[in-house]
PDB file of C-alpha atoms and ligand atoms in Angstrom:
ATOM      1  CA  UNK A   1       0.000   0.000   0.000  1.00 94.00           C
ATOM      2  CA  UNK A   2       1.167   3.330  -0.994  1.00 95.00           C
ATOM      3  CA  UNK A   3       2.960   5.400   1.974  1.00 96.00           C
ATOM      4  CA  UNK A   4       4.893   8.568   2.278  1.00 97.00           C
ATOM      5  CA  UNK A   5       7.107   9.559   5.983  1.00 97.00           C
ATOM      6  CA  UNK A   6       7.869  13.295   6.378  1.00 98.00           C
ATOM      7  CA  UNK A   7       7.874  13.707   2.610  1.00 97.00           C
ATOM      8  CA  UNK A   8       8.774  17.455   1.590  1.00 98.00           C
ATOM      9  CA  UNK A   9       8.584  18.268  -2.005  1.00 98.00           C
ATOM     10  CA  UNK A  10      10.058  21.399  -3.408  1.00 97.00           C
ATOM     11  CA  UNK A  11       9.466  23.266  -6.737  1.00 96.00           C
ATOM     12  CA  UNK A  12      12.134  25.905  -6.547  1.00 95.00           C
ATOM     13  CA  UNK A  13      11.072  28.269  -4.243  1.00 94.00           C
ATOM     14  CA  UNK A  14       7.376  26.559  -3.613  1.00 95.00           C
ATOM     15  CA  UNK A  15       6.998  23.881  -1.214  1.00 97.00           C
ATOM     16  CA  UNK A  16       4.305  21.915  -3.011  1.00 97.00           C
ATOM     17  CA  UNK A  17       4.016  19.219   0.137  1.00 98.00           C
ATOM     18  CA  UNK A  18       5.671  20.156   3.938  1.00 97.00           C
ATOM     19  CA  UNK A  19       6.705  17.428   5.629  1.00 97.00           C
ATOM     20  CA  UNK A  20       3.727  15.042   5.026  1.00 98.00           C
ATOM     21  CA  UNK A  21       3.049  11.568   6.520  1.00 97.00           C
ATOM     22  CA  UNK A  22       0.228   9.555   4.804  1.00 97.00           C
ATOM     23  CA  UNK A  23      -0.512   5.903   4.814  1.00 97.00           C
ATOM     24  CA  UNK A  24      -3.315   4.115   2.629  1.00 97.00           C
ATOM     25  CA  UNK A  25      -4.881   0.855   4.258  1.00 96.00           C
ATOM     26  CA  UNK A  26      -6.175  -1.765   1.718  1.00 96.00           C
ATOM     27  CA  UNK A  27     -10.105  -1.075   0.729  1.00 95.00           C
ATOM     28  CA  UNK A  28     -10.134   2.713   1.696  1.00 95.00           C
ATOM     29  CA  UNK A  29     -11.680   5.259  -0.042  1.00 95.00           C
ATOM     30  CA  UNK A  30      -9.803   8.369   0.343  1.00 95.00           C
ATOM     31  CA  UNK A  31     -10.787  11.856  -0.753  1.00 95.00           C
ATOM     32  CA  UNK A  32      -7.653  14.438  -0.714  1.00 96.00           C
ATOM     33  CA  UNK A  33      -9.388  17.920  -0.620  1.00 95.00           C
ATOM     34  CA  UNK A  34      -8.093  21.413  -0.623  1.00 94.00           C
ATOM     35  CA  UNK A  35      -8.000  24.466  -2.679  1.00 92.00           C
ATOM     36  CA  UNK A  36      -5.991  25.069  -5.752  1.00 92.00           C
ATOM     37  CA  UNK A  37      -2.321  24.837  -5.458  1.00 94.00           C
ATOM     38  CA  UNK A  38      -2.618  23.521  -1.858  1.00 96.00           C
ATOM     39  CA  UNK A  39      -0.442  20.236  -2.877  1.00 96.00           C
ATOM     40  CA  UNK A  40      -3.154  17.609  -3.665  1.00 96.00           C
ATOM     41  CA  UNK A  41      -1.739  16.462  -7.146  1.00 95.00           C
ATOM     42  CA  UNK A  42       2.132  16.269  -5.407  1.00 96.00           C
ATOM     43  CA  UNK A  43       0.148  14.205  -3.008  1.00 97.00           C
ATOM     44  CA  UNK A  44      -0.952  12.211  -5.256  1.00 96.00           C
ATOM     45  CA  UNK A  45       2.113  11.671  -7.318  1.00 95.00           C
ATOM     46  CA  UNK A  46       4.032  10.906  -4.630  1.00 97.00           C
ATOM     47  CA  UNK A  47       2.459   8.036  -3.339  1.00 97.00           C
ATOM     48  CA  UNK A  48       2.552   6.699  -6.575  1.00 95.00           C
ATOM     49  CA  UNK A  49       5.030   3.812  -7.221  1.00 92.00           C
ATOM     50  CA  UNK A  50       4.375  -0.219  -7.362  1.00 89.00           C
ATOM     51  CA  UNK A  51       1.026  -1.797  -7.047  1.00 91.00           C
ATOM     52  CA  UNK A  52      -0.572   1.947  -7.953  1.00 95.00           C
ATOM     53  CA  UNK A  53      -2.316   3.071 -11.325  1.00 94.00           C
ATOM     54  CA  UNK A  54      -2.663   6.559 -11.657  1.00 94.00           C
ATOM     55  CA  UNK A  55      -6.042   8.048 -13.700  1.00 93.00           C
ATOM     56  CA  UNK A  56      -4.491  11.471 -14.937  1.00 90.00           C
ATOM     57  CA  UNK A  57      -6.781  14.586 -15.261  1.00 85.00           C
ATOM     58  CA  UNK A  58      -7.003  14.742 -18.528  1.00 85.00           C
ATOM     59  CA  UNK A  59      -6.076  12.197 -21.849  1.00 88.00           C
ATOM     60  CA  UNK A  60      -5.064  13.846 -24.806  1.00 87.00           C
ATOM     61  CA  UNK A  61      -8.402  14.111 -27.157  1.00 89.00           C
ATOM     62  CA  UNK A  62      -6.357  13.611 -30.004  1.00 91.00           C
ATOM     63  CA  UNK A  63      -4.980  10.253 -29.284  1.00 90.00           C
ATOM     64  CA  UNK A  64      -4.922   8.415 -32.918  1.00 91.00           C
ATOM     65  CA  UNK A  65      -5.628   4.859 -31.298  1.00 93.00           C
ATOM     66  CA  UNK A  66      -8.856   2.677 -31.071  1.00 96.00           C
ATOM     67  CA  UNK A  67     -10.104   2.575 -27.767  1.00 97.00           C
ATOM     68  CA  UNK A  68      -9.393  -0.942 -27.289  1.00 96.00           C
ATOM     69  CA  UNK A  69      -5.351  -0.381 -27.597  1.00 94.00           C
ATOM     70  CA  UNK A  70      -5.687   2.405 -25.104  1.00 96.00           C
ATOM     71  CA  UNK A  71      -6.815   0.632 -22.543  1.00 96.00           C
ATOM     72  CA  UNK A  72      -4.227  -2.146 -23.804  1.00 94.00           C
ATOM     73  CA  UNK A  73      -1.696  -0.240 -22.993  1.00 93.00           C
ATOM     74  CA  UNK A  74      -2.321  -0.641 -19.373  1.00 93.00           C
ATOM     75  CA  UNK A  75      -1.200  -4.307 -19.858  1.00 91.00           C
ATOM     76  CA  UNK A  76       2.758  -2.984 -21.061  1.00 84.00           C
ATOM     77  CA  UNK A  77       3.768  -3.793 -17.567  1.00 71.00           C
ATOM     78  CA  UNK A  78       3.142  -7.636 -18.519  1.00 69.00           C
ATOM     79  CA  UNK A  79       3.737  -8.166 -22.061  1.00 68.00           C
ATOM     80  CA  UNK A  80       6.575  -9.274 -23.152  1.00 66.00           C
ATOM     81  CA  UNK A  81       8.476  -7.888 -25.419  1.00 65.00           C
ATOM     82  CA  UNK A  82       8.175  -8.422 -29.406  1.00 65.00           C
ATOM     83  CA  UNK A  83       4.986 -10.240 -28.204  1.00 75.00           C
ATOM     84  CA  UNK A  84       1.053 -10.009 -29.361  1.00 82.00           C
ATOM     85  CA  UNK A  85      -1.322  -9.561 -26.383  1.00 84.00           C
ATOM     86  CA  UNK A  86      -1.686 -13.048 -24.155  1.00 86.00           C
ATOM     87  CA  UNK A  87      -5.430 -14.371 -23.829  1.00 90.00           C
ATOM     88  CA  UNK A  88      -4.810 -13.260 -19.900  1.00 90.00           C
ATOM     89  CA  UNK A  89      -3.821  -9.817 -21.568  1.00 91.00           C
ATOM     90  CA  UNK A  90      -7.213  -9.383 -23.407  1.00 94.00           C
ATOM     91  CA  UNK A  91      -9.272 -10.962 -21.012  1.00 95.00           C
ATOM     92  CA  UNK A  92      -7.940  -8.305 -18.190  1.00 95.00           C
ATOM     93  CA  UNK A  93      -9.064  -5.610 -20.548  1.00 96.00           C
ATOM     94  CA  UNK A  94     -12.362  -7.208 -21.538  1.00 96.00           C
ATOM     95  CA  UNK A  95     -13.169  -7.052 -17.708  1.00 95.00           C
ATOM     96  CA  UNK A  96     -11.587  -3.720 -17.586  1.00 95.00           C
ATOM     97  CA  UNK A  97     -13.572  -2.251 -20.855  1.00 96.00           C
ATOM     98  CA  UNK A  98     -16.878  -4.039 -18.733  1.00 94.00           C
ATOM     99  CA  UNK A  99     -16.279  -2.785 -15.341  1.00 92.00           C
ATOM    100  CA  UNK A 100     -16.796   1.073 -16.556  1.00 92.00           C
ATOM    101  CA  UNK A 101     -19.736   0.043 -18.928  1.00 91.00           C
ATOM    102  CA  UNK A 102     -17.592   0.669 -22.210  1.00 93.00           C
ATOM    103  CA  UNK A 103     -17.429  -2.861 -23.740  1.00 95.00           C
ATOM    104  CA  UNK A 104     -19.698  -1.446 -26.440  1.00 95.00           C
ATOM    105  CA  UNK A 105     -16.854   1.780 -27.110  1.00 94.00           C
ATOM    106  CA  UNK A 106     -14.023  -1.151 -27.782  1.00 93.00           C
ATOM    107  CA  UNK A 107     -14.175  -0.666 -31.353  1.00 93.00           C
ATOM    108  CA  UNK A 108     -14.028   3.002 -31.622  1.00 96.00           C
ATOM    109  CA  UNK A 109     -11.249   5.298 -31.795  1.00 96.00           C
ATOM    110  CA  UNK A 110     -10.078   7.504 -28.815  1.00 95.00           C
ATOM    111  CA  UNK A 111     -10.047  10.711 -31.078  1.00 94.00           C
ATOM    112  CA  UNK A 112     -13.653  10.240 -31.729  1.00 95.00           C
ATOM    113  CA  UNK A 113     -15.506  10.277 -27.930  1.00 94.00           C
ATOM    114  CA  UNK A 114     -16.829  12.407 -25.543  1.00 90.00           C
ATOM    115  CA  UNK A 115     -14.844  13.475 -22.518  1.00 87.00           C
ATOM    116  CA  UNK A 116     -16.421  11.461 -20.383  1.00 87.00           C
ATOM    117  CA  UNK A 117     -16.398   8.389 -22.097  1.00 91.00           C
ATOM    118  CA  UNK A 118     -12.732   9.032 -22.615  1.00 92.00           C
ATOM    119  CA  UNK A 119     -12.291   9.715 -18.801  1.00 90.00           C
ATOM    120  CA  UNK A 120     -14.028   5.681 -18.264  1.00 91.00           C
ATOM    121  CA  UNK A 121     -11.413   4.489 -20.652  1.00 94.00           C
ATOM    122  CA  UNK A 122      -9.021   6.173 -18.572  1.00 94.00           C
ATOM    123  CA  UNK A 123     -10.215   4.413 -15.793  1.00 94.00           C
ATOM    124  CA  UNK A 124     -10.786   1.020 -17.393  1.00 95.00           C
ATOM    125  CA  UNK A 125      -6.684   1.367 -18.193  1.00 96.00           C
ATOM    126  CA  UNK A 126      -6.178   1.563 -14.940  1.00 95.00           C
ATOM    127  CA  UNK A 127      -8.113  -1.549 -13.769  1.00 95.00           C
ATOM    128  CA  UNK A 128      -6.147  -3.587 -16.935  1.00 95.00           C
ATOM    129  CA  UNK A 129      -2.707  -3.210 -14.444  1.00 94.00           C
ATOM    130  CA  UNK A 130      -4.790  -4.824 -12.149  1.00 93.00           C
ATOM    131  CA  UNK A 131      -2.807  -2.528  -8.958  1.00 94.00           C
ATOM    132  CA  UNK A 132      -4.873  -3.066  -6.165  1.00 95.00           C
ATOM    133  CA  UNK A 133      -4.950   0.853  -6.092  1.00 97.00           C
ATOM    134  CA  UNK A 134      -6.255   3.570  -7.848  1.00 96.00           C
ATOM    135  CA  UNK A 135      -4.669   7.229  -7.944  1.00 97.00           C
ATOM    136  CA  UNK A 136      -7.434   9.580  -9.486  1.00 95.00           C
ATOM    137  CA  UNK A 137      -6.261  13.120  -9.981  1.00 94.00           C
ATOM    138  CA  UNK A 138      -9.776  15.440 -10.531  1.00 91.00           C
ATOM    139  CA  UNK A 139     -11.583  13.185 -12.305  1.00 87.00           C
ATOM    140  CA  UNK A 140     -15.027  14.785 -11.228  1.00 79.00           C
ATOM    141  CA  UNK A 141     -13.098  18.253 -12.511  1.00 79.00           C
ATOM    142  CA  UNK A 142     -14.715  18.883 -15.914  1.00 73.00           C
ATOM    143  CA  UNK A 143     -18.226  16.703 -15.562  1.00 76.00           C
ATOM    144  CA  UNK A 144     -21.463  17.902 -14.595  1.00 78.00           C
ATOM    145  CA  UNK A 145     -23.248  16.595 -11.835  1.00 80.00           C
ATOM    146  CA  UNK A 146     -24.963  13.719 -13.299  1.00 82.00           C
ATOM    147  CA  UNK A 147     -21.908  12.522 -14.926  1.00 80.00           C
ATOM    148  CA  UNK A 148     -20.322  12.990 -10.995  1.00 83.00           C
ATOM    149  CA  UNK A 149     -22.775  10.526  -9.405  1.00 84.00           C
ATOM    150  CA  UNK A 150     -22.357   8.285 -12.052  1.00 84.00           C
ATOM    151  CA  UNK A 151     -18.366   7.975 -12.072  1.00 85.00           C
ATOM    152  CA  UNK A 152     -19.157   7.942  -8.181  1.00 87.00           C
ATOM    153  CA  UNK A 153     -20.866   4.910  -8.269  1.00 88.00           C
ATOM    154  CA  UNK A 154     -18.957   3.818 -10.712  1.00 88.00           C
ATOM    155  CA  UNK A 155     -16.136   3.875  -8.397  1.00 90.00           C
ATOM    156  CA  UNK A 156     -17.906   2.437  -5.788  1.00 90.00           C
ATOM    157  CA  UNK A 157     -18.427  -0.481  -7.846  1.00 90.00           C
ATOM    158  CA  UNK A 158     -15.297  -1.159  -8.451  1.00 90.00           C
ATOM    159  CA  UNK A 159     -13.128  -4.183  -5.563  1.00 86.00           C
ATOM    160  CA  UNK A 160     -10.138  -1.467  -5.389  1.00 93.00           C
ATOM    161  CA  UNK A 161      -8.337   0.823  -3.263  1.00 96.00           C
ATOM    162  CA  UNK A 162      -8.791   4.880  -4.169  1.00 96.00           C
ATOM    163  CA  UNK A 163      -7.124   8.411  -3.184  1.00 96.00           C
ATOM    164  CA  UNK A 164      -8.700  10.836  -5.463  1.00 95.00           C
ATOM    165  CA  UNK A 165      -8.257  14.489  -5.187  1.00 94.00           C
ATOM    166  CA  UNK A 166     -10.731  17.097  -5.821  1.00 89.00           C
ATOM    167  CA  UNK A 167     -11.130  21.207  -5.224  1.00 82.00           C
ATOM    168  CA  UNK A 168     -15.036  21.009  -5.229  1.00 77.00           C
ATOM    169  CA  UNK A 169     -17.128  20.640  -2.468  1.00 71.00           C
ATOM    170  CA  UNK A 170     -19.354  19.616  -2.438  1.00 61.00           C
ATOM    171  CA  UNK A 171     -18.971  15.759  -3.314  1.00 65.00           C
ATOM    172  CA  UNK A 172     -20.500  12.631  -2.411  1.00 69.00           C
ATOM    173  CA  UNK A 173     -18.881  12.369   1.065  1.00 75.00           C
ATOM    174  CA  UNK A 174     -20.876   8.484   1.796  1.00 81.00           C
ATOM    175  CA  UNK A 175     -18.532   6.984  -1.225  1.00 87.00           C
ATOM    176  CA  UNK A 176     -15.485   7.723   1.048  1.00 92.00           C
ATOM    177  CA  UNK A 177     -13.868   6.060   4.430  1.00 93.00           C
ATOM    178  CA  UNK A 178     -11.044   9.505   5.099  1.00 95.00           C
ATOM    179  CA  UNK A 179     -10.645  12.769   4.004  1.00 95.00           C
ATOM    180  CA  UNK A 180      -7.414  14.272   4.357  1.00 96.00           C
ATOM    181  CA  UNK A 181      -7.767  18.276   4.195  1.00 96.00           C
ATOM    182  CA  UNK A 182      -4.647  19.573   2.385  1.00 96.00           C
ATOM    183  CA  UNK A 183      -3.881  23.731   3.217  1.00 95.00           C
ATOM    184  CA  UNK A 184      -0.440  25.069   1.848  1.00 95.00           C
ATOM    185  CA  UNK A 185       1.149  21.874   1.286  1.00 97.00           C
ATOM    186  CA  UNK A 186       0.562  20.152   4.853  1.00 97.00           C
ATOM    187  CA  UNK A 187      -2.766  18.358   6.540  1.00 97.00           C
ATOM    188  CA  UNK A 188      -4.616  20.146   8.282  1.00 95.00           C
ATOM    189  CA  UNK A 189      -7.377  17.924   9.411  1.00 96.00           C
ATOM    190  CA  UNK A 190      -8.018  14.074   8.241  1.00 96.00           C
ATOM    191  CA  UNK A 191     -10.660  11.506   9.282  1.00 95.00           C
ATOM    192  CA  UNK A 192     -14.548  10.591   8.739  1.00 93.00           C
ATOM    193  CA  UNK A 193     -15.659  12.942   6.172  1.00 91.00           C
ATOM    194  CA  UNK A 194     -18.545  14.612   8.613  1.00 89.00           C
ATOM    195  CA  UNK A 195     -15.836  15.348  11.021  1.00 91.00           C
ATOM    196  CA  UNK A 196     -12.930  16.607   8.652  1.00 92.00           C
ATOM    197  CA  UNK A 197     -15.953  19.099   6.373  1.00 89.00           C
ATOM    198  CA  UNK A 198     -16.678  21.068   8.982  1.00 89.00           C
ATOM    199  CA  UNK A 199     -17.787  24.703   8.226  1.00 88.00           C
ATOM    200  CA  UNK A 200     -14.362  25.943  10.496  1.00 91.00           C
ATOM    201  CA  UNK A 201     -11.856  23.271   8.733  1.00 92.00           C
ATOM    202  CA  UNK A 202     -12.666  24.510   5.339  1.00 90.00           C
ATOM    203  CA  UNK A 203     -13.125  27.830   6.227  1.00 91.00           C
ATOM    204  CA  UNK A 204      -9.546  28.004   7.408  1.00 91.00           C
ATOM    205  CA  UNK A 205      -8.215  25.740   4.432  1.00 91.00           C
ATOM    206  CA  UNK A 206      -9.589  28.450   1.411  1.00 89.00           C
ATOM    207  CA  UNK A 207      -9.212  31.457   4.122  1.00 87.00           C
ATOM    208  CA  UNK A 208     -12.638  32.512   3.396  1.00 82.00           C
ATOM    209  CA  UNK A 209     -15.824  32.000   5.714  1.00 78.00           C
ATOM    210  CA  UNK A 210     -18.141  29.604   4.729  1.00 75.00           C
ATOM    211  CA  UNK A 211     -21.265  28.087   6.291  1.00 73.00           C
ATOM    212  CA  UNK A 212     -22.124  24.497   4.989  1.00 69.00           C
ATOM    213  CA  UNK A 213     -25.443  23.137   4.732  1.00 66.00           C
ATOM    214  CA  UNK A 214     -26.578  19.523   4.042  1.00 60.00           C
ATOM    215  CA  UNK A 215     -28.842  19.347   0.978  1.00 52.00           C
ATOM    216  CA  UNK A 216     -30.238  16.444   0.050  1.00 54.00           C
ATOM    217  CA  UNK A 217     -31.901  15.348  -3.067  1.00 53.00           C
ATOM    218  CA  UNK A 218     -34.120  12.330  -4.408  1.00 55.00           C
ATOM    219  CA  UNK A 219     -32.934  10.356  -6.779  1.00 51.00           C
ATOM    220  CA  UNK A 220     -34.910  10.650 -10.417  1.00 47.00           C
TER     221      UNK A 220
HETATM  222  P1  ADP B 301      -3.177  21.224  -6.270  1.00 60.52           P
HETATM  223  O1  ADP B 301      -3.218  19.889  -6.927  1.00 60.52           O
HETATM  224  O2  ADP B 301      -3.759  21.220  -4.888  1.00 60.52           O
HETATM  225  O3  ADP B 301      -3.762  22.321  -7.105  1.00 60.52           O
HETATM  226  P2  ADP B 301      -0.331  21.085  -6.791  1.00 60.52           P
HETATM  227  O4  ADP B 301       0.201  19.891  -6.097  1.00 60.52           O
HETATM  228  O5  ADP B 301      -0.585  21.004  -8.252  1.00 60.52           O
HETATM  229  O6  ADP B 301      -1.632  21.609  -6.027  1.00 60.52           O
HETATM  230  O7  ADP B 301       0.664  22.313  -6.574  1.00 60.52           O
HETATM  231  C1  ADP B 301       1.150  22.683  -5.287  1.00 60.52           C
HETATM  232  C2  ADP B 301       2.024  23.905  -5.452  1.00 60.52           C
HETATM  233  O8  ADP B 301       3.174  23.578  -6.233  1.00 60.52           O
HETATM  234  C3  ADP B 301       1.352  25.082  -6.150  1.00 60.52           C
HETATM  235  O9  ADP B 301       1.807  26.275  -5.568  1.00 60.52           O
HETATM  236  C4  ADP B 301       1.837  24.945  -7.575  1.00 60.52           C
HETATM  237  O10 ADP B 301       1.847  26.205  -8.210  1.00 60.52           O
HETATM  238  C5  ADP B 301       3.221  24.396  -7.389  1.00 60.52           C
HETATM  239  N1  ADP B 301       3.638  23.552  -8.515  1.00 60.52           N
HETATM  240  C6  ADP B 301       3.056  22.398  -8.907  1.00 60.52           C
HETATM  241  N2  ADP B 301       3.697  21.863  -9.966  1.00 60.52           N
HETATM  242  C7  ADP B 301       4.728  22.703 -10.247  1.00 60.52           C
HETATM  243  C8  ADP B 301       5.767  22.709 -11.233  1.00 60.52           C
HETATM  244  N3  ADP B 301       5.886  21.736 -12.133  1.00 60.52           N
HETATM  245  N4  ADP B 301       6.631  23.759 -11.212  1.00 60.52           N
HETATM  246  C9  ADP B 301       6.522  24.733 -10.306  1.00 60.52           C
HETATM  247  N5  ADP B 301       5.580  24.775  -9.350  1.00 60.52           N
HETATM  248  C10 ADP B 301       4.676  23.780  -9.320  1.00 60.52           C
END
């Protein structure tokens, strides 16, 4: 499981991360929140490493490759070289291609989707590693909120470990186990998310005043 001890990461003069200690423990759901430029995506790309996949923010719109060989390419790590695709190869990406409902996009090309059919194909690359954990930088960023529940319970589909970041608030705090609160580069406050989203936490992270409210919807 991914882990960082007193990690400081500098970009010149910026320190993007201050000394930061974070563990992940197998089957948690972790949301990293903070405002822009408050370290999540160092966060992020620090703990990744071995037995990780990271989901990047965004994938290239002109990529000239069927959808199928994207997600493909999540199997590199296990083909061997000079070497077509094994049956295990296209069988993890069949599952993959199934798991985020885009077994019917297999035979179309990657320059020729929607964003957020291109962000489940993103996602379904990262299930072909088969890492027990997922890294998802913003993937909620450019979707509207229909498109939000449904990569949320997409997620919460899925058997795997996930850190995703996000600047929004606010989400769908019952998908997660932790949040971890991220202000200039440190924590400032992790746990449950109805103890960590408090009006004063987030008030102090974006250094405005705020007053939450709970609003709750029916599902259509
Ligand atoms: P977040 O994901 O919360 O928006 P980041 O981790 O991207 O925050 O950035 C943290 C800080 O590091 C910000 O001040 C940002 O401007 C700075 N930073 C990030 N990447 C670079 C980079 N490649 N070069 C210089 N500064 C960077």
């Amino acid at each position: 499981m991914p882990e960082i001890r007193n990690r400081t990461v500098r970009y010149g003069q910026v320190v993007a991360l201050d000394d930061v200690t974070f563990a992940v423990q197998s089957g948690e759901r972790v949301a990293v929140v903070g405002p822009n430029g408050s370290g999540k995506t160092t966060l992020l790309r620090a703990l990744a490493g071995p037995g990780t996949a990271v989901v990047p923010q965004n994938v290239p719109t002109d990529l000239a490759l069927g959808c199928r060989e994207f997600v493909m390419l999540g199997r590199t790590a296990h083909l061997s070289a000079w070497h077509a695709p094994s049956r295990a190869d296209e069988e993890s990406v069949d599952r993959a291609l199934a798991s985020v409902d885009a077994a019917d996009l297999a035979g179309r090309r990657m320059d020729a989707i929607s964003g957020g059919e291109r962000q489940r194909l993103a996602i379904a690359l990262a299930l072909a590693t088969e890492a027990p954990v997922l890294l998802l930088d913003e993937p909620a960023a450019h979707l509207d909120f229909r498109r939000r529940d449904e990569l949320m319970a997409l997620l919460a589909r899925l058997d795997r470990t996930v850190v995703m970041t996000t600047h929004e608030l606010p989400f769908d705090t019952d998908f997660f186990t932790r949040v971890v609160l991220l202000a200039r580069g440190r924590i400032v406050a992790e746990g449950r998310p109805e103890d960590v989203l408090s009006s004063e936490n987030i008030a102090a992270a974006w250094g405005v005043p705020v007053k939450l409210r709970t609003v709750r919807c029916a599902s259509v």
